[in-house]
Amino acid sequence: MGGDVERPNRKQQRSPRPAVAPGPPTGSASGPYERSTGNLVGRGGLSRMPANAPVTRQIDRLLRDPRWHTNPLEVGWAIITRYRRLGIATEVGRAALAMARDELTASRVISFTERHNIASRGVMEKLDMNFVGEIHARGLVEGQTEEANDAPFAVYATPVR
Protein backbone atom coordinates (compact mmCIF):
# COMPACT_ATOMS: atom_id res chain seq x y z
CA MET A 1 0.00 0.00 0.00
CA GLY A 2 2.15 2.87 1.25
CA GLY A 3 5.57 2.23 -0.30
CA ASP A 4 8.26 4.85 0.16
CA VAL A 5 6.26 7.78 -1.18
CA GLU A 6 6.29 10.74 1.18
CA ARG A 7 3.08 12.70 1.03
CA PRO A 8 3.17 16.27 2.33
CA ASN A 9 0.81 16.97 5.18
CA ARG A 10 -1.22 20.18 5.45
CA LYS A 11 1.49 21.93 7.47
CA GLN A 12 4.09 21.18 4.80
CA GLN A 13 1.85 22.61 2.08
CA ARG A 14 1.54 25.97 3.82
CA SER A 15 4.14 28.65 4.08
CA PRO A 16 7.06 27.69 6.31
CA ARG A 17 6.18 27.61 10.00
CA PRO A 18 8.39 29.51 12.39
CA ALA A 19 10.63 27.34 14.50
CA VAL A 20 9.44 27.89 18.04
CA ALA A 21 11.59 28.03 21.14
CA PRO A 22 9.90 27.22 24.46
CA GLY A 23 11.09 30.25 26.40
CA PRO A 24 12.56 33.69 26.05
CA PRO A 25 15.99 34.19 24.54
CA THR A 26 16.49 37.15 26.91
CA GLY A 27 14.43 39.16 29.35
CA SER A 28 11.72 37.97 31.69
CA ALA A 29 8.67 37.42 29.48
CA SER A 30 7.55 33.84 29.16
CA GLY A 31 6.10 32.20 26.09
CA PRO A 32 6.90 30.61 22.77
CA TYR A 33 9.41 32.53 20.67
CA GLU A 34 10.28 32.36 17.00
CA ARG A 35 13.83 30.99 17.00
CA SER A 36 14.98 32.89 13.92
CA THR A 37 13.95 36.34 15.19
CA GLY A 38 13.41 36.01 18.94
CA ASN A 39 9.91 37.46 18.47
CA LEU A 40 7.27 36.44 20.98
CA VAL A 41 4.54 34.50 19.14
CA GLY A 42 2.15 34.04 22.05
CA ARG A 43 1.91 32.66 25.53
CA GLY A 44 0.88 29.41 27.06
CA GLY A 45 1.70 26.43 29.17
CA LEU A 46 0.59 24.86 32.42
CA SER A 47 -0.93 26.62 35.36
CA ARG A 48 -2.32 25.42 38.65
CA MET A 49 -5.88 26.59 39.12
CA PRO A 50 -6.67 28.29 42.43
CA ALA A 51 -8.34 25.91 44.86
CA ASN A 52 -11.95 26.74 45.62
CA ALA A 53 -12.19 29.48 42.98
CA PRO A 54 -15.65 29.47 41.32
CA VAL A 55 -14.31 28.18 37.97
CA THR A 56 -12.23 25.49 39.69
CA ARG A 57 -15.28 24.32 41.66
CA GLN A 58 -17.38 24.11 38.49
CA ILE A 59 -14.71 22.02 36.74
CA ASP A 60 -14.30 19.87 39.84
CA ARG A 61 -18.03 19.05 39.72
CA LEU A 62 -17.72 18.05 36.05
CA LEU A 63 -14.71 15.80 36.57
CA ARG A 64 -15.53 14.22 39.95
CA ASP A 65 -11.87 13.24 40.16
CA PRO A 66 -10.30 13.64 43.63
CA ARG A 67 -6.79 13.37 42.16
CA TRP A 68 -7.39 16.37 39.86
CA HIS A 69 -8.90 18.21 42.82
CA THR A 70 -5.60 17.91 44.73
CA ASN A 71 -3.53 18.99 41.69
CA PRO A 72 -5.81 21.12 39.47
CA LEU A 73 -3.67 21.70 36.38
CA GLU A 74 -4.80 23.60 33.30
CA VAL A 75 -3.09 23.91 29.92
CA GLY A 76 -3.76 27.04 27.91
CA TRP A 77 -2.40 29.21 25.11
CA ALA A 78 -2.93 32.50 23.32
CA ILE A 79 -1.19 32.95 19.98
CA ILE A 80 -0.62 36.28 18.19
CA THR A 81 -2.95 36.45 15.18
CA ARG A 82 -0.33 36.29 12.43
CA TYR A 83 1.15 33.11 13.98
CA ARG A 84 -2.14 31.24 14.29
CA ARG A 85 -2.96 28.06 12.34
CA LEU A 86 0.70 27.09 12.21
CA GLY A 87 0.59 24.40 14.89
CA ILE A 88 2.13 26.55 17.60
CA ALA A 89 -0.72 26.12 20.11
CA THR A 90 -0.56 22.36 19.58
CA GLU A 91 3.21 22.41 20.13
CA VAL A 92 2.83 24.44 23.33
CA GLY A 93 0.05 22.13 24.53
CA ARG A 94 2.02 18.95 23.82
CA ALA A 95 5.06 20.25 25.70
CA ALA A 96 2.90 21.29 28.67
CA LEU A 97 1.08 17.96 28.80
CA ALA A 98 4.39 16.07 28.65
CA MET A 99 5.65 18.10 31.59
CA ALA A 100 2.43 17.47 33.53
CA ARG A 101 2.72 13.74 32.89
CA ASP A 102 6.47 13.20 33.19
CA GLU A 103 7.57 15.73 35.80
CA LEU A 104 4.44 16.50 37.81
CA THR A 105 2.84 13.03 37.57
CA ALA A 106 -0.57 14.63 37.06
CA SER A 107 -3.53 12.27 36.85
CA ARG A 108 -5.19 14.56 34.31
CA VAL A 109 -5.08 18.10 32.94
CA ILE A 110 -7.95 20.29 31.78
CA SER A 111 -8.31 23.07 29.26
CA PHE A 112 -11.26 25.36 28.66
CA THR A 113 -12.28 28.03 26.21
CA GLU A 114 -15.34 30.03 25.24
CA ARG A 115 -17.78 27.61 23.64
CA HIS A 116 -17.59 29.28 20.21
CA ASN A 117 -13.76 29.19 20.01
CA ILE A 118 -13.60 26.36 17.49
CA ALA A 119 -9.85 26.80 16.84
CA SER A 120 -8.87 26.21 20.47
CA ARG A 121 -11.34 23.35 20.77
CA GLY A 122 -9.67 21.79 17.73
CA VAL A 123 -6.28 22.08 19.42
CA MET A 124 -7.68 20.39 22.53
CA GLU A 125 -8.93 17.52 20.38
CA LYS A 126 -5.54 17.24 18.63
CA LEU A 127 -4.04 16.90 22.11
CA ASP A 128 -6.33 13.88 22.70
CA MET A 129 -8.37 15.77 25.25
CA ASN A 130 -12.06 14.89 25.59
CA PHE A 131 -15.02 17.24 25.99
CA VAL A 132 -16.35 16.80 29.53
CA GLY A 133 -18.99 19.53 29.71
CA GLU A 134 -19.60 23.24 30.07
CA ILE A 135 -19.13 25.81 32.78
CA HIS A 136 -20.15 29.46 32.94
CA ALA A 137 -17.86 32.36 33.79
CA ARG A 138 -17.01 35.88 32.72
CA GLY A 139 -16.10 35.90 29.03
CA LEU A 140 -17.29 36.46 25.50
CA VAL A 141 -20.60 35.15 24.23
CA GLU A 142 -20.78 34.41 20.51
CA GLY A 143 -22.17 37.37 18.58
CA GLN A 144 -21.59 39.88 21.38
CA THR A 145 -18.75 42.38 21.68
CA GLU A 146 -18.88 42.92 25.44
CA GLU A 147 -17.94 40.35 28.07
CA ALA A 148 -20.78 38.71 29.95
CA ASN A 149 -20.75 37.31 33.49
CA ASP A 150 -22.37 34.05 32.37
CA ALA A 151 -20.53 33.10 29.16
CA PRO A 152 -20.49 29.39 28.27
CA PHE A 153 -17.09 27.68 28.24
CA ALA A 154 -16.31 24.23 26.84
CA VAL A 155 -14.15 22.12 29.17
CA TYR A 156 -11.83 19.37 27.91
CA ALA A 157 -9.72 16.95 29.93
CA THR A 158 -6.99 14.44 29.28
CA PRO A 159 -7.97 10.82 29.92
CA VAL A 160 -7.49 9.63 33.49
CA ARG A 161 -4.02 8.11 34.10
CSV table of N, CA and C in Angstrom, one decimal:
chain,number,residue,atom,x,y,z
A,1,MET,N,0.8,-1.2,0.0
A,1,MET,CA,0.0,0.0,0.0
A,1,MET,C,0.8,1.3,0.0
A,2,GLY,N,1.5,1.6,1.1
A,2,GLY,CA,2.2,2.9,1.2
A,2,GLY,C,3.4,3.0,0.4
A,3,GLY,N,4.3,2.1,0.4
A,3,GLY,CA,5.6,2.2,-0.3
A,3,GLY,C,6.4,3.3,0.4
A,4,ASP,N,7.4,3.8,-0.4
A,4,ASP,CA,8.3,4.8,0.2
A,4,ASP,C,7.9,6.3,-0.2
A,5,VAL,N,6.7,6.5,-0.7
A,5,VAL,CA,6.3,7.8,-1.2
A,5,VAL,C,6.0,8.6,0.0
A,6,GLU,N,6.6,9.8,0.1
A,6,GLU,CA,6.3,10.7,1.2
A,6,GLU,C,5.3,11.7,0.7
A,7,ARG,N,4.1,11.8,1.4
A,7,ARG,CA,3.1,12.7,1.0
A,7,ARG,C,3.2,13.9,2.0
A,8,PRO,N,3.1,15.1,1.4
A,8,PRO,CA,3.2,16.3,2.3
A,8,PRO,C,1.9,16.4,3.1
A,9,ASN,N,2.0,16.7,4.4
A,9,ASN,CA,0.8,17.0,5.2
A,9,ASN,C,0.4,18.4,5.0
A,10,ARG,N,-0.7,18.8,5.6
A,10,ARG,CA,-1.2,20.2,5.5
A,10,ARG,C,-0.2,21.2,5.9
A,11,LYS,N,0.5,21.0,7.0
A,11,LYS,CA,1.5,21.9,7.5
A,11,LYS,C,2.6,22.1,6.5
A,12,GLN,N,3.0,21.1,5.8
A,12,GLN,CA,4.1,21.2,4.8
A,12,GLN,C,3.6,21.9,3.6
A,13,GLN,N,2.4,21.9,3.3
A,13,GLN,CA,1.8,22.6,2.1
A,13,GLN,C,1.7,24.1,2.3
A,14,ARG,N,1.7,24.5,3.5
A,14,ARG,CA,1.5,26.0,3.8
A,14,ARG,C,2.9,26.6,3.8
A,15,SER,N,2.9,27.9,4.0
A,15,SER,CA,4.1,28.7,4.1
A,15,SER,C,4.9,28.1,5.3
A,16,PRO,N,6.2,28.3,5.2
A,16,PRO,CA,7.1,27.7,6.3
A,16,PRO,C,6.6,28.2,7.7
A,17,ARG,N,6.6,27.3,8.6
A,17,ARG,CA,6.2,27.6,10.0
A,17,ARG,C,7.4,28.1,10.8
A,18,PRO,N,7.2,29.1,11.6
A,18,PRO,CA,8.4,29.5,12.4
A,18,PRO,C,8.8,28.4,13.4
A,19,ALA,N,10.1,28.3,13.5
A,19,ALA,CA,10.6,27.3,14.5
A,19,ALA,C,10.4,28.0,15.8
A,20,VAL,N,9.8,27.3,16.8
A,20,VAL,CA,9.4,27.9,18.0
A,20,VAL,C,10.3,27.4,19.2
A,21,ALA,N,10.8,28.3,19.9
A,21,ALA,CA,11.6,28.0,21.1
A,21,ALA,C,10.6,28.1,22.3
A,22,PRO,N,10.8,27.3,23.3
A,22,PRO,CA,9.9,27.2,24.5
A,22,PRO,C,10.0,28.4,25.4
A,23,GLY,N,11.0,29.2,25.4
A,23,GLY,CA,11.1,30.2,26.4
A,23,GLY,C,11.8,31.4,25.8
A,24,PRO,N,12.0,32.5,26.6
A,24,PRO,CA,12.6,33.7,26.0
A,24,PRO,C,14.1,33.6,25.8
A,25,PRO,N,14.6,34.2,24.7
A,25,PRO,CA,16.0,34.2,24.5
A,25,PRO,C,16.7,35.1,25.5
A,26,THR,N,16.0,36.2,25.9
A,26,THR,CA,16.5,37.2,26.9
A,26,THR,C,15.3,37.8,27.6
A,27,GLY,N,15.5,38.5,28.7
A,27,GLY,CA,14.4,39.2,29.4
A,27,GLY,C,13.7,38.2,30.3
A,28,SER,N,12.5,38.7,30.7
A,28,SER,CA,11.7,38.0,31.7
A,28,SER,C,10.4,37.5,31.2
A,29,ALA,N,10.0,37.9,30.0
A,29,ALA,CA,8.7,37.4,29.5
A,29,ALA,C,8.7,35.9,29.2
A,30,SER,N,7.6,35.3,29.4
A,30,SER,CA,7.5,33.8,29.2
A,30,SER,C,6.6,33.5,28.0
A,31,GLY,N,7.0,32.6,27.2
A,31,GLY,CA,6.1,32.2,26.1
A,31,GLY,C,6.9,31.6,25.0
A,32,PRO,N,6.2,31.1,23.9
A,32,PRO,CA,6.9,30.6,22.8
A,32,PRO,C,7.5,31.7,21.9
A,33,TYR,N,8.7,31.5,21.5
A,33,TYR,CA,9.4,32.5,20.7
A,33,TYR,C,9.8,31.9,19.3
A,34,GLU,N,9.8,32.8,18.3
A,34,GLU,CA,10.3,32.4,17.0
A,34,GLU,C,11.8,32.3,17.1
A,35,ARG,N,12.4,31.2,16.8
A,35,ARG,CA,13.8,31.0,17.0
A,35,ARG,C,14.6,31.9,16.1
A,36,SER,N,14.2,32.1,14.9
A,36,SER,CA,15.0,32.9,13.9
A,36,SER,C,15.0,34.4,14.3
A,37,THR,N,14.0,34.9,14.9
A,37,THR,CA,13.9,36.3,15.2
A,37,THR,C,13.9,36.7,16.7
A,38,GLY,N,13.6,35.7,17.5
A,38,GLY,CA,13.4,36.0,18.9
A,38,GLY,C,12.1,36.7,19.3
A,39,ASN,N,11.2,36.8,18.3
A,39,ASN,CA,9.9,37.5,18.5
A,39,ASN,C,9.0,36.5,19.3
A,40,LEU,N,8.3,37.1,20.2
A,40,LEU,CA,7.3,36.4,21.0
A,40,LEU,C,6.1,36.1,20.0
A,41,VAL,N,5.6,34.9,20.0
A,41,VAL,CA,4.5,34.5,19.1
A,41,VAL,C,3.3,34.2,19.9
A,42,GLY,N,3.3,34.3,21.2
A,42,GLY,CA,2.1,34.0,22.1
A,42,GLY,C,2.5,33.7,23.5
A,43,ARG,N,1.6,33.1,24.2
A,43,ARG,CA,1.9,32.7,25.5
A,43,ARG,C,1.2,31.4,25.8
A,44,GLY,N,1.6,30.6,26.8
A,44,GLY,CA,0.9,29.4,27.1
A,44,GLY,C,1.7,28.5,27.9
A,45,GLY,N,1.1,27.4,28.3
A,45,GLY,CA,1.7,26.4,29.2
A,45,GLY,C,0.8,25.9,30.2
A,46,LEU,N,1.3,25.4,31.3
A,46,LEU,CA,0.6,24.9,32.4
A,46,LEU,C,0.4,25.9,33.5
A,47,SER,N,-0.7,25.8,34.2
A,47,SER,CA,-0.9,26.6,35.4
A,47,SER,C,-1.7,25.8,36.4
A,48,ARG,N,-1.6,26.1,37.6
A,48,ARG,CA,-2.3,25.4,38.7
A,48,ARG,C,-3.5,26.3,39.0
A,49,MET,N,-4.7,25.8,38.9
A,49,MET,CA,-5.9,26.6,39.1
A,49,MET,C,-6.0,26.8,40.6
A,50,PRO,N,-6.5,28.0,41.0
A,50,PRO,CA,-6.7,28.3,42.4
A,50,PRO,C,-7.7,27.4,43.1
A,51,ALA,N,-7.4,26.8,44.2
A,51,ALA,CA,-8.3,25.9,44.9
A,51,ALA,C,-9.5,26.7,45.3
A,52,ASN,N,-10.7,26.1,45.2
A,52,ASN,CA,-12.0,26.7,45.6
A,52,ASN,C,-12.4,28.0,44.9
A,53,ALA,N,-11.7,28.4,43.8
A,53,ALA,CA,-12.2,29.5,43.0
A,53,ALA,C,-13.5,29.0,42.3
A,54,PRO,N,-14.4,29.9,41.9
A,54,PRO,CA,-15.6,29.5,41.3
A,54,PRO,C,-15.5,28.6,40.1
A,55,VAL,N,-14.5,29.0,39.2
A,55,VAL,CA,-14.3,28.2,38.0
A,55,VAL,C,-13.7,26.8,38.3
A,56,THR,N,-12.8,26.8,39.3
A,56,THR,CA,-12.2,25.5,39.7
A,56,THR,C,-13.3,24.6,40.3
A,57,ARG,N,-14.2,25.1,41.1
A,57,ARG,CA,-15.3,24.3,41.7
A,57,ARG,C,-16.2,23.8,40.6
A,58,GLN,N,-16.5,24.6,39.6
A,58,GLN,CA,-17.4,24.1,38.5
A,58,GLN,C,-16.7,22.9,37.7
A,59,ILE,N,-15.4,23.1,37.4
A,59,ILE,CA,-14.7,22.0,36.7
A,59,ILE,C,-14.6,20.8,37.6
A,60,ASP,N,-14.4,21.0,38.9
A,60,ASP,CA,-14.3,19.9,39.8
A,60,ASP,C,-15.6,19.1,39.8
A,61,ARG,N,-16.7,19.7,39.8
A,61,ARG,CA,-18.0,19.1,39.7
A,61,ARG,C,-18.2,18.3,38.4
A,62,LEU,N,-17.7,18.8,37.3
A,62,LEU,CA,-17.7,18.0,36.0
A,62,LEU,C,-16.9,16.8,36.1
A,63,LEU,N,-15.7,16.9,36.6
A,63,LEU,CA,-14.7,15.8,36.6
A,63,LEU,C,-15.0,14.7,37.6
A,64,ARG,N,-15.4,15.2,38.8
A,64,ARG,CA,-15.5,14.2,39.9
A,64,ARG,C,-14.3,13.3,40.1
A,65,ASP,N,-13.1,14.0,40.1
A,65,ASP,CA,-11.9,13.2,40.2
A,65,ASP,C,-11.1,13.8,41.3
A,66,PRO,N,-11.0,13.1,42.5
A,66,PRO,CA,-10.3,13.6,43.6
A,66,PRO,C,-8.8,13.9,43.4
A,67,ARG,N,-8.2,13.1,42.5
A,67,ARG,CA,-6.8,13.4,42.2
A,67,ARG,C,-6.6,14.7,41.4
A,68,TRP,N,-7.5,15.1,40.5
A,68,TRP,CA,-7.4,16.4,39.9
A,68,TRP,C,-7.6,17.5,40.9
A,69,HIS,N,-8.6,17.2,41.8
A,69,HIS,CA,-8.9,18.2,42.8
A,69,HIS,C,-7.7,18.6,43.7
A,70,THR,N,-6.8,17.6,43.9
A,70,THR,CA,-5.6,17.9,44.7
A,70,THR,C,-4.5,18.5,43.9
A,71,ASN,N,-4.6,18.4,42.6
A,71,ASN,CA,-3.5,19.0,41.7
A,71,ASN,C,-4.2,19.5,40.4
A,72,PRO,N,-5.0,20.6,40.6
A,72,PRO,CA,-5.8,21.1,39.5
A,72,PRO,C,-5.0,21.9,38.4
A,73,LEU,N,-4.5,21.1,37.4
A,73,LEU,CA,-3.7,21.7,36.4
A,73,LEU,C,-4.5,22.0,35.1
A,74,GLU,N,-4.2,23.2,34.5
A,74,GLU,CA,-4.8,23.6,33.3
A,74,GLU,C,-3.7,23.9,32.3
A,75,VAL,N,-4.0,23.5,31.0
A,75,VAL,CA,-3.1,23.9,29.9
A,75,VAL,C,-3.9,24.9,29.1
A,76,GLY,N,-3.1,26.0,28.7
A,76,GLY,CA,-3.8,27.0,27.9
A,76,GLY,C,-2.8,27.7,27.0
A,77,TRP,N,-3.3,28.5,26.1
A,77,TRP,CA,-2.4,29.2,25.1
A,77,TRP,C,-3.2,30.4,24.6
A,78,ALA,N,-2.4,31.4,24.1
A,78,ALA,CA,-2.9,32.5,23.3
A,78,ALA,C,-1.8,32.8,22.3
A,79,ILE,N,-2.2,32.8,21.0
A,79,ILE,CA,-1.2,33.0,20.0
A,79,ILE,C,-1.5,34.2,19.2
A,80,ILE,N,-0.5,35.0,19.0
A,80,ILE,CA,-0.6,36.3,18.2
A,80,ILE,C,-1.2,35.9,16.8
A,81,THR,N,-2.2,36.7,16.4
A,81,THR,CA,-3.0,36.5,15.2
A,81,THR,C,-2.1,36.0,14.0
A,82,ARG,N,-1.1,36.7,13.6
A,82,ARG,CA,-0.3,36.3,12.4
A,82,ARG,C,0.4,35.0,12.6
A,83,TYR,N,0.5,34.4,13.8
A,83,TYR,CA,1.2,33.1,14.0
A,83,TYR,C,0.2,32.0,14.2
A,84,ARG,N,-1.1,32.3,14.1
A,84,ARG,CA,-2.1,31.2,14.3
A,84,ARG,C,-2.2,30.3,13.1
A,85,ARG,N,-2.8,29.1,13.4
A,85,ARG,CA,-3.0,28.1,12.3
A,85,ARG,C,-1.7,27.5,11.8
A,86,LEU,N,-0.6,27.6,12.6
A,86,LEU,CA,0.7,27.1,12.2
A,86,LEU,C,1.1,25.9,13.1
A,87,GLY,N,0.3,25.5,14.0
A,87,GLY,CA,0.6,24.4,14.9
A,87,GLY,C,1.3,24.8,16.2
A,88,ILE,N,1.4,26.1,16.4
A,88,ILE,CA,2.1,26.6,17.6
A,88,ILE,C,1.4,26.2,18.9
A,89,ALA,N,0.1,26.4,18.9
A,89,ALA,CA,-0.7,26.1,20.1
A,89,ALA,C,-0.6,24.6,20.4
A,90,THR,N,-0.7,23.8,19.4
A,90,THR,CA,-0.6,22.4,19.6
A,90,THR,C,0.8,22.0,20.1
A,91,GLU,N,1.8,22.7,19.6
A,91,GLU,CA,3.2,22.4,20.1
A,91,GLU,C,3.3,22.8,21.6
A,92,VAL,N,2.8,24.0,21.9
A,92,VAL,CA,2.8,24.4,23.3
A,92,VAL,C,2.1,23.5,24.2
A,93,GLY,N,0.9,23.1,23.8
A,93,GLY,CA,0.1,22.1,24.5
A,93,GLY,C,0.7,20.8,24.7
A,94,ARG,N,1.3,20.3,23.7
A,94,ARG,CA,2.0,19.0,23.8
A,94,ARG,C,3.2,19.0,24.8
A,95,ALA,N,3.9,20.1,24.8
A,95,ALA,CA,5.1,20.3,25.7
A,95,ALA,C,4.5,20.4,27.1
A,96,ALA,N,3.5,21.1,27.3
A,96,ALA,CA,2.9,21.3,28.7
A,96,ALA,C,2.3,20.0,29.2
A,97,LEU,N,1.6,19.2,28.4
A,97,LEU,CA,1.1,18.0,28.8
A,97,LEU,C,2.2,16.9,29.1
A,98,ALA,N,3.3,17.0,28.3
A,98,ALA,CA,4.4,16.1,28.6
A,98,ALA,C,5.0,16.4,30.0
A,99,MET,N,5.1,17.7,30.3
A,99,MET,CA,5.6,18.1,31.6
A,99,MET,C,4.7,17.7,32.7
A,100,ALA,N,3.4,17.9,32.5
A,100,ALA,CA,2.4,17.5,33.5
A,100,ALA,C,2.5,16.0,33.8
A,101,ARG,N,2.7,15.2,32.8
A,101,ARG,CA,2.7,13.7,32.9
A,101,ARG,C,4.1,13.3,33.5
A,102,ASP,N,5.1,13.7,32.9
A,102,ASP,CA,6.5,13.2,33.2
A,102,ASP,C,7.1,13.8,34.4
A,103,GLU,N,6.9,15.1,34.7
A,103,GLU,CA,7.6,15.7,35.8
A,103,GLU,C,6.7,16.0,37.0
A,104,LEU,N,5.4,16.2,36.7
A,104,LEU,CA,4.4,16.5,37.8
A,104,LEU,C,3.5,15.3,38.2
A,105,THR,N,3.6,14.2,37.4
A,105,THR,CA,2.8,13.0,37.6
A,105,THR,C,1.3,13.3,37.8
A,106,ALA,N,0.8,14.2,37.0
A,106,ALA,CA,-0.6,14.6,37.1
A,106,ALA,C,-1.5,13.5,36.6
A,107,SER,N,-2.6,13.3,37.3
A,107,SER,CA,-3.5,12.3,36.8
A,107,SER,C,-4.3,12.7,35.6
A,108,ARG,N,-4.6,14.0,35.5
A,108,ARG,CA,-5.2,14.6,34.3
A,108,ARG,C,-5.0,16.1,34.3
A,109,VAL,N,-5.2,16.7,33.1
A,109,VAL,CA,-5.1,18.1,32.9
A,109,VAL,C,-6.3,18.6,32.2
A,110,ILE,N,-6.8,19.8,32.5
A,110,ILE,CA,-8.0,20.3,31.8
A,110,ILE,C,-7.5,21.5,30.9
A,111,SER,N,-8.4,21.8,30.0
A,111,SER,CA,-8.3,23.1,29.3
A,111,SER,C,-9.7,23.6,29.0
A,112,PHE,N,-9.9,24.9,29.0
A,112,PHE,CA,-11.3,25.4,28.7
A,112,PHE,C,-11.2,26.6,27.9
A,113,THR,N,-12.2,26.9,27.1
A,113,THR,CA,-12.3,28.0,26.2
A,113,THR,C,-13.7,28.4,26.0
A,114,GLU,N,-14.0,29.6,25.6
A,114,GLU,CA,-15.3,30.0,25.2
A,114,GLU,C,-15.9,29.0,24.2
A,115,ARG,N,-17.1,28.7,24.4
A,115,ARG,CA,-17.8,27.6,23.6
A,115,ARG,C,-17.6,27.8,22.1
A,116,HIS,N,-17.6,29.0,21.7
A,116,HIS,CA,-17.6,29.3,20.2
A,116,HIS,C,-16.2,29.3,19.7
A,117,ASN,N,-15.1,29.2,20.5
A,117,ASN,CA,-13.8,29.2,20.0
A,117,ASN,C,-13.4,27.8,19.4
A,118,ILE,N,-13.8,27.6,18.2
A,118,ILE,CA,-13.6,26.4,17.5
A,118,ILE,C,-12.1,26.0,17.3
A,119,ALA,N,-11.3,27.0,17.0
A,119,ALA,CA,-9.9,26.8,16.8
A,119,ALA,C,-9.2,26.2,18.1
A,120,SER,N,-9.5,26.8,19.2
A,120,SER,CA,-8.9,26.2,20.5
A,120,SER,C,-9.5,24.8,20.8
A,121,ARG,N,-10.7,24.7,20.5
A,121,ARG,CA,-11.3,23.3,20.8
A,121,ARG,C,-10.7,22.3,19.9
A,122,GLY,N,-10.4,22.7,18.6
A,122,GLY,CA,-9.7,21.8,17.7
A,122,GLY,C,-8.3,21.4,18.2
A,123,VAL,N,-7.6,22.4,18.8
A,123,VAL,CA,-6.3,22.1,19.4
A,123,VAL,C,-6.5,21.1,20.6
A,124,MET,N,-7.4,21.3,21.4
A,124,MET,CA,-7.7,20.4,22.5
A,124,MET,C,-7.9,19.0,22.0
A,125,GLU,N,-8.7,18.8,20.9
A,125,GLU,CA,-8.9,17.5,20.4
A,125,GLU,C,-7.7,16.9,19.8
A,126,LYS,N,-6.8,17.7,19.1
A,126,LYS,CA,-5.5,17.2,18.6
A,126,LYS,C,-4.6,16.7,19.8
A,127,LEU,N,-4.8,17.3,20.9
A,127,LEU,CA,-4.0,16.9,22.1
A,127,LEU,C,-4.7,15.7,22.8
A,128,ASP,N,-5.6,15.1,22.2
A,128,ASP,CA,-6.3,13.9,22.7
A,128,ASP,C,-7.1,14.2,24.0
A,129,MET,N,-7.5,15.4,24.1
A,129,MET,CA,-8.4,15.8,25.2
A,129,MET,C,-9.8,15.5,24.9
A,130,ASN,N,-10.7,15.2,25.8
A,130,ASN,CA,-12.1,14.9,25.6
A,130,ASN,C,-12.9,16.0,26.2
A,131,PHE,N,-14.0,16.3,25.5
A,131,PHE,CA,-15.0,17.2,26.0
A,131,PHE,C,-15.7,16.6,27.2
A,132,VAL,N,-15.7,17.3,28.3
A,132,VAL,CA,-16.3,16.8,29.5
A,132,VAL,C,-17.6,17.6,30.0
A,133,GLY,N,-17.8,18.8,29.4
A,133,GLY,CA,-19.0,19.5,29.7
A,133,GLY,C,-18.7,21.0,29.6
A,134,GLU,N,-19.7,21.8,30.1
A,134,GLU,CA,-19.6,23.2,30.1
A,134,GLU,C,-19.7,23.8,31.5
A,135,ILE,N,-19.0,25.0,31.6
A,135,ILE,CA,-19.1,25.8,32.8
A,135,ILE,C,-19.5,27.2,32.3
A,136,HIS,N,-19.8,28.1,33.3
A,136,HIS,CA,-20.2,29.5,32.9
A,136,HIS,C,-19.3,30.4,33.8
A,137,ALA,N,-18.7,31.4,33.1
A,137,ALA,CA,-17.9,32.4,33.8
A,137,ALA,C,-17.9,33.6,33.0
A,138,ARG,N,-17.1,34.6,33.5
A,138,ARG,CA,-17.0,35.9,32.7
A,138,ARG,C,-16.2,35.6,31.4
A,139,GLY,N,-16.8,36.1,30.3
A,139,GLY,CA,-16.1,35.9,29.0
A,139,GLY,C,-17.0,36.4,27.9
A,140,LEU,N,-16.6,36.0,26.7
A,140,LEU,CA,-17.3,36.5,25.5
A,140,LEU,C,-18.4,35.4,25.1
A,141,VAL,N,-19.5,36.0,24.7
A,141,VAL,CA,-20.6,35.2,24.2
A,141,VAL,C,-20.6,35.4,22.7
A,142,GLU,N,-20.8,34.3,22.0
A,142,GLU,CA,-20.8,34.4,20.5
A,142,GLU,C,-21.8,35.5,20.0
A,143,GLY,N,-21.3,36.3,19.1
A,143,GLY,CA,-22.2,37.4,18.6
A,143,GLY,C,-22.2,38.7,19.4
A,144,GLN,N,-21.6,38.7,20.6
A,144,GLN,CA,-21.6,39.9,21.4
A,144,GLN,C,-20.2,40.4,21.5
A,145,THR,N,-20.1,41.8,21.6
A,145,THR,CA,-18.8,42.4,21.7
A,145,THR,C,-18.3,42.6,23.1
A,146,GLU,N,-19.2,42.7,24.0
A,146,GLU,CA,-18.9,42.9,25.4
A,146,GLU,C,-18.8,41.6,26.2
A,147,GLU,N,-18.0,41.5,27.2
A,147,GLU,CA,-17.9,40.3,28.1
A,147,GLU,C,-19.2,40.2,28.9
A,148,ALA,N,-19.6,39.0,29.1
A,148,ALA,CA,-20.8,38.7,30.0
A,148,ALA,C,-20.3,37.9,31.2
A,149,ASN,N,-21.1,38.0,32.3
A,149,ASN,CA,-20.8,37.3,33.5
A,149,ASN,C,-21.1,35.8,33.4
A,150,ASP,N,-21.9,35.4,32.4
A,150,ASP,CA,-22.4,34.1,32.4
A,150,ASP,C,-22.1,33.4,31.0
A,151,ALA,N,-20.9,33.7,30.5
A,151,ALA,CA,-20.5,33.1,29.2
A,151,ALA,C,-20.3,31.6,29.3
A,152,PRO,N,-20.7,30.8,28.2
A,152,PRO,CA,-20.5,29.4,28.3
A,152,PRO,C,-19.1,29.0,27.8
A,153,PHE,N,-18.4,28.2,28.6
A,153,PHE,CA,-17.1,27.7,28.2
A,153,PHE,C,-17.1,26.2,28.1
A,154,ALA,N,-16.5,25.7,27.0
A,154,ALA,CA,-16.3,24.2,26.8
A,154,ALA,C,-15.1,23.8,27.6
A,155,VAL,N,-15.2,22.7,28.4
A,155,VAL,CA,-14.2,22.1,29.2
A,155,VAL,C,-13.7,20.8,28.6
A,156,TYR,N,-12.4,20.6,28.4
A,156,TYR,CA,-11.8,19.4,27.9
A,156,TYR,C,-10.9,18.9,29.0
A,157,ALA,N,-10.7,17.6,29.0
A,157,ALA,CA,-9.7,17.0,29.9
A,157,ALA,C,-9.0,15.8,29.3
A,158,THR,N,-7.7,15.6,29.7
A,158,THR,CA,-7.0,14.4,29.3
A,158,THR,C,-7.6,13.2,29.9
A,159,PRO,N,-7.5,12.0,29.3
A,159,PRO,CA,-8.0,10.8,29.9
A,159,PRO,C,-7.3,10.6,31.3
A,160,VAL,N,-8.0,9.9,32.2
A,160,VAL,CA,-7.5,9.6,33.5
A,160,VAL,C,-6.3,8.7,33.4
A,161,ARG,N,-5.2,9.0,34.1
A,161,ARG,CA,-4.0,8.1,34.1
A,161,ARG,C,-4.0,7.3,35.4
